[in-house]
Amino acid sequence: LSVCPLKFNKHFAFSYSVDDSYENGWSRVFAAFNGLWIDEKEFFHFGAEPSQGSQSVPLCVSDGCGNDRRFTFGESIQASVWNEYNEEGFIQDIITSTSNPYVSWEELRFMTDMGNAVYWHDVDDTKWYIDVPKEISSGFDEDFEKTMKKIGYPMKTLAQPNGSKYYLEAARMN
């Protein structure tokens, strides 16, 4: 029995994230990494009818043992923040509109099933004081519970919004 020697120097890390629950995490980044259809519509949601566009090959990196591993990324979501498209938050269960710029829970579920991550981001500032770490921490708890309920995938990473030190303190508390 022997261990296969690594073919390349693996002393690097690749990380990519999409901010603010935007739909392009699904239609552009996830699609490009996985060799899926990339439509020219600005907001191309899961199940939408394709128009003009293209398809690429999956983007992979070798694990050094001859296996290709697809790139993954994280989507920084605002799980409970209200907006004009949906009073229950930026993220709807399913989105069929080509004018909604936010990712859906269905799209997030598919992405996390394929090894991608969701990150904490902004909490609802109409409900929590965003300059009080304990309040932000409560908002994180709310977002965590909602995300687990919707996609069954835990959030483990904070994408710090606006360089706020209060979010870092709240993350340490959680």
PDB file of N, CA and C in Angstrom, residues 60-105:
ATOM      1  N   CYS A  60     -12.673  23.254 -12.396  1.00  0.00           N
ATOM      2  CA  CYS A  60     -12.201  22.302 -11.393  1.00  0.00           C
ATOM      3  C   CYS A  60     -10.738  22.560 -11.050  1.00  0.00           C
ATOM      4  N   VAL A  61     -10.325  21.986  -9.959  1.00  0.00           N
ATOM      5  CA  VAL A  61      -8.927  21.956  -9.558  1.00  0.00           C
ATOM      6  C   VAL A  61      -8.610  20.505  -9.216  1.00  0.00           C
ATOM      7  N   SER A  62      -7.410  20.089  -9.520  1.00  0.00           N
ATOM      8  CA  SER A  62      -7.021  18.724  -9.189  1.00  0.00           C
ATOM      9  C   SER A  62      -6.726  18.623  -7.707  1.00  0.00           C
ATOM     10  N   ASP A  63      -7.098  17.505  -7.101  1.00  0.00           N
ATOM     11  CA  ASP A  63      -6.770  17.302  -5.695  1.00  0.00           C
ATOM     12  C   ASP A  63      -5.375  16.717  -5.534  1.00  0.00           C
ATOM     13  N   GLY A  64      -4.650  16.576  -6.644  1.00  0.00           N
ATOM     14  CA  GLY A  64      -3.289  16.046  -6.603  1.00  0.00           C
ATOM     15  C   GLY A  64      -3.225  14.544  -6.772  1.00  0.00           C
ATOM     16  N   CYS A  65      -4.364  13.906  -6.742  1.00  0.00           N
ATOM     17  CA  CYS A  65      -4.417  12.444  -6.908  1.00  0.00           C
ATOM     18  C   CYS A  65      -5.199  12.062  -8.159  1.00  0.00           C
ATOM     19  N   GLY A  66      -5.302  12.998  -9.088  1.00  0.00           N
ATOM     20  CA  GLY A  66      -5.985  12.712 -10.338  1.00  0.00           C
ATOM     21  C   GLY A  66      -7.481  12.917 -10.308  1.00  0.00           C
ATOM     22  N   ASN A  67      -8.011  13.471  -9.232  1.00  0.00           N
ATOM     23  CA  ASN A  67      -9.449  13.729  -9.130  1.00  0.00           C
ATOM     24  C   ASN A  67      -9.728  15.211  -9.292  1.00  0.00           C
ATOM     25  N   ASP A  68     -10.683  15.540 -10.141  1.00  0.00           N
ATOM     26  CA  ASP A  68     -11.092  16.929 -10.288  1.00  0.00           C
ATOM     27  C   ASP A  68     -12.100  17.282  -9.210  1.00  0.00           C
ATOM     28  N   ARG A  69     -11.889  18.411  -8.570  1.00  0.00           N
ATOM     29  CA  ARG A  69     -12.813  18.923  -7.564  1.00  0.00           C
ATOM     30  C   ARG A  69     -13.342  20.264  -8.063  1.00  0.00           C
ATOM     31  N   ARG A  70     -14.651  20.378  -8.127  1.00  0.00           N
ATOM     32  CA  ARG A  70     -15.236  21.631  -8.597  1.00  0.00           C
ATOM     33  C   ARG A  70     -15.030  22.735  -7.581  1.00  0.00           C
ATOM     34  N   PHE A  71     -14.821  23.939  -8.096  1.00  0.00           N
ATOM     35  CA  PHE A  71     -14.739  25.098  -7.225  1.00  0.00           C
ATOM     36  C   PHE A  71     -16.073  25.274  -6.513  1.00  0.00           C
ATOM     37  N   THR A  72     -16.012  25.733  -5.298  1.00  0.00           N
ATOM     38  CA  THR A  72     -17.215  26.074  -4.553  1.00  0.00           C
ATOM     39  C   THR A  72     -17.092  27.524  -4.097  1.00  0.00           C
ATOM     40  N   PHE A  73     -18.165  28.048  -3.566  1.00  0.00           N
ATOM     41  CA  PHE A  73     -18.162  29.435  -3.105  1.00  0.00           C
ATOM     42  C   PHE A  73     -19.178  29.589  -1.989  1.00  0.00           C
ATOM     43  N   GLY A  74     -19.215  30.765  -1.424  1.00  0.00           N
ATOM     44  CA  GLY A  74     -20.186  31.059  -0.380  1.00  0.00           C
ATOM     45  C   GLY A  74     -21.090  32.196  -0.805  1.00  0.00           C
ATOM     46  N   GLU A  75     -22.353  32.097  -0.439  1.00  0.00           N
ATOM     47  CA  GLU A  75     -23.318  33.165  -0.699  1.00  0.00           C
ATOM     48  C   GLU A  75     -23.638  33.827   0.637  1.00  0.00           C
ATOM     49  N   SER A  76     -23.309  35.109   0.753  1.00  0.00           N
ATOM     50  CA  SER A  76     -23.603  35.875   1.970  1.00  0.00           C
ATOM     51  C   SER A  76     -25.062  36.297   1.910  1.00  0.00           C
ATOM     52  N   ILE A  77     -25.875  35.721   2.807  1.00  0.00           N
ATOM     53  CA  ILE A  77     -27.311  35.968   2.706  1.00  0.00           C
ATOM     54  C   ILE A  77     -27.835  36.850   3.822  1.00  0.00           C
ATOM     55  N   GLN A  78     -28.922  37.505   3.506  1.00  0.00           N
ATOM     56  CA  GLN A  78     -29.669  38.299   4.468  1.00  0.00           C
ATOM     57  C   GLN A  78     -30.988  37.560   4.660  1.00  0.00           C
ATOM     58  N   ALA A  79     -30.957  36.571   5.531  1.00  0.00           N
ATOM     59  CA  ALA A  79     -32.050  35.604   5.640  1.00  0.00           C
ATOM     60  C   ALA A  79     -33.380  36.200   6.076  1.00  0.00           C
ATOM     61  N   SER A  80     -33.370  37.256   6.859  1.00  0.00           N
ATOM     62  CA  SER A  80     -34.620  37.779   7.415  1.00  0.00           C
ATOM     63  C   SER A  80     -34.867  39.250   7.125  1.00  0.00           C
ATOM     64  N   VAL A  81     -34.102  39.856   6.234  1.00  0.00           N
ATOM     65  CA  VAL A  81     -34.242  41.289   5.974  1.00  0.00           C
ATOM     66  C   VAL A  81     -35.409  41.541   5.019  1.00  0.00           C
ATOM     67  N   TRP A  82     -36.295  42.459   5.396  1.00  0.00           N
ATOM     68  CA  TRP A  82     -37.452  42.832   4.575  1.00  0.00           C
ATOM     69  C   TRP A  82     -36.990  43.547   3.318  1.00  0.00           C
ATOM     70  N   ASN A  83     -37.781  43.442   2.235  1.00  0.00           N
ATOM     71  CA  ASN A  83     -37.544  44.269   1.051  1.00  0.00           C
ATOM     72  C   ASN A  83     -38.819  44.465   0.261  1.00  0.00           C
ATOM     73  N   GLU A  84     -38.723  45.257  -0.786  1.00  0.00           N
ATOM     74  CA  GLU A  84     -39.904  45.602  -1.583  1.00  0.00           C
ATOM     75  C   GLU A  84     -40.453  44.423  -2.381  1.00  0.00           C
ATOM     76  N   TYR A  85     -39.636  43.423  -2.670  1.00  0.00           N
ATOM     77  CA  TYR A  85     -40.092  42.275  -3.449  1.00  0.00           C
ATOM     78  C   TYR A  85     -40.854  41.268  -2.597  1.00  0.00           C
ATOM     79  N   ASN A  86     -40.486  41.177  -1.345  1.00  0.00           N
ATOM     80  CA  ASN A  86     -41.074  40.155  -0.498  1.00  0.00           C
ATOM     81  C   ASN A  86     -41.018  40.638   0.951  1.00  0.00           C
ATOM     82  N   GLU A  87     -42.165  40.880   1.548  1.00  0.00           N
ATOM     83  CA  GLU A  87     -42.204  41.406   2.913  1.00  0.00           C
ATOM     84  C   GLU A  87     -41.650  40.427   3.935  1.00  0.00           C
ATOM     85  N   GLU A  88     -41.509  39.148   3.569  1.00  0.00           N
ATOM     86  CA  GLU A  88     -40.949  38.159   4.482  1.00  0.00           C
ATOM     87  C   GLU A  88     -39.427  38.091   4.380  1.00  0.00           C
ATOM     88  N   GLY A  89     -38.840  38.892   3.521  1.00  0.00           N
ATOM     89  CA  GLY A  89     -37.388  38.918   3.390  1.00  0.00           C
ATOM     90  C   GLY A  89     -36.938  38.935   1.953  1.00  0.00           C
ATOM     91  N   PHE A  90     -35.649  39.192   1.761  1.00  0.00           N
ATOM     92  CA  PHE A  90     -35.087  39.193   0.414  1.00  0.00           C
ATOM     93  C   PHE A  90     -35.325  37.862  -0.285  1.00  0.00           C
ATOM     94  N   ILE A  91     -35.220  36.796   0.480  1.00  0.00           N
ATOM     95  CA  ILE A  91     -35.193  35.463  -0.106  1.00  0.00           C
ATOM     96  C   ILE A  91     -36.580  34.827  -0.061  1.00  0.00           C
ATOM     97  N   GLN A  92     -37.108  34.513  -1.233  1.00  0.00           N
ATOM     98  CA  GLN A  92     -38.392  33.826  -1.336  1.00  0.00           C
ATOM     99  C   GLN A  92     -38.141  32.334  -1.535  1.00  0.00           C
ATOM    100  N   ASP A  93     -39.156  31.524  -1.283  1.00  0.00           N
ATOM    101  CA  ASP A  93     -38.999  30.075  -1.466  1.00  0.00           C
ATOM    102  C   ASP A  93     -38.655  29.742  -2.922  1.00  0.00           C
ATOM    103  N   ILE A  94     -39.453  30.241  -3.839  1.00  0.00           N
ATOM    104  CA  ILE A  94     -39.250  30.034  -5.276  1.00  0.00           C
ATOM    105  C   ILE A  94     -39.469  31.368  -5.963  1.00  0.00           C
ATOM    106  N   ILE A  95     -38.652  31.682  -6.953  1.00  0.00           N
ATOM    107  CA  ILE A  95     -38.801  32.933  -7.692  1.00  0.00           C
ATOM    108  C   ILE A  95     -38.945  32.595  -9.166  1.00  0.00           C
ATOM    109  N   THR A  96     -40.004  33.103  -9.781  1.00  0.00           N
ATOM    110  CA  THR A  96     -40.213  32.874 -11.207  1.00  0.00           C
ATOM    111  C   THR A  96     -40.056  34.157 -12.014  1.00  0.00           C
ATOM    112  N   SER A  97     -39.999  35.289 -11.341  1.00  0.00           N
ATOM    113  CA  SER A  97     -39.863  36.581 -11.997  1.00  0.00           C
ATOM    114  C   SER A  97     -38.454  36.762 -12.544  1.00  0.00           C
ATOM    115  N   THR A  98     -38.335  37.398 -13.693  1.00  0.00           N
ATOM    116  CA  THR A  98     -37.010  37.718 -14.234  1.00  0.00           C
ATOM    117  C   THR A  98     -36.582  39.125 -13.831  1.00  0.00           C
ATOM    118  N   SER A  99     -37.338  39.747 -12.899  1.00  0.00           N
ATOM    119  CA  SER A  99     -36.957  41.077 -12.424  1.00  0.00           C
ATOM    120  C   SER A  99     -36.517  41.065 -10.967  1.00  0.00           C
ATOM    121  N   ASN A 100     -36.591  39.905 -10.293  1.00  0.00           N
ATOM    122  CA  ASN A 100     -36.198  39.829  -8.888  1.00  0.00           C
ATOM    123  C   ASN A 100     -34.698  39.531  -8.796  1.00  0.00           C
ATOM    124  N   PRO A 101     -33.919  40.438  -8.215  1.00  0.00           N
ATOM    125  CA  PRO A 101     -32.457  40.270  -8.181  1.00  0.00           C
ATOM    126  C   PRO A 101     -31.932  39.383  -7.057  1.00  0.00           C
ATOM    127  N   TYR A 102     -32.824  38.758  -6.273  1.00  0.00           N
ATOM    128  CA  TYR A 102     -32.362  37.987  -5.118  1.00  0.00           C
ATOM    129  C   TYR A 102     -32.505  36.488  -5.337  1.00  0.00           C
ATOM    130  N   VAL A 103     -31.607  35.748  -4.733  1.00  0.00           N
ATOM    131  CA  VAL A 103     -31.585  34.292  -4.817  1.00  0.00           C
ATOM    132  C   VAL A 103     -32.794  33.723  -4.066  1.00  0.00           C
ATOM    133  N   SER A 104     -33.237  32.540  -4.455  1.00  0.00           N
ATOM    134  CA  SER A 104     -34.356  31.898  -3.760  1.00  0.00           C
ATOM    135  C   SER A 104     -33.829  30.820  -2.818  1.00  0.00           C
ATOM    136  N   TRP A 105     -34.687  30.406  -1.866  1.00  0.00           N
ATOM    137  CA  TRP A 105     -34.309  29.309  -0.968  1.00  0.00           C
ATOM    138  C   TRP A 105     -34.093  28.026  -1.773  1.00  0.00           C
TER     139      TRP A 105
END
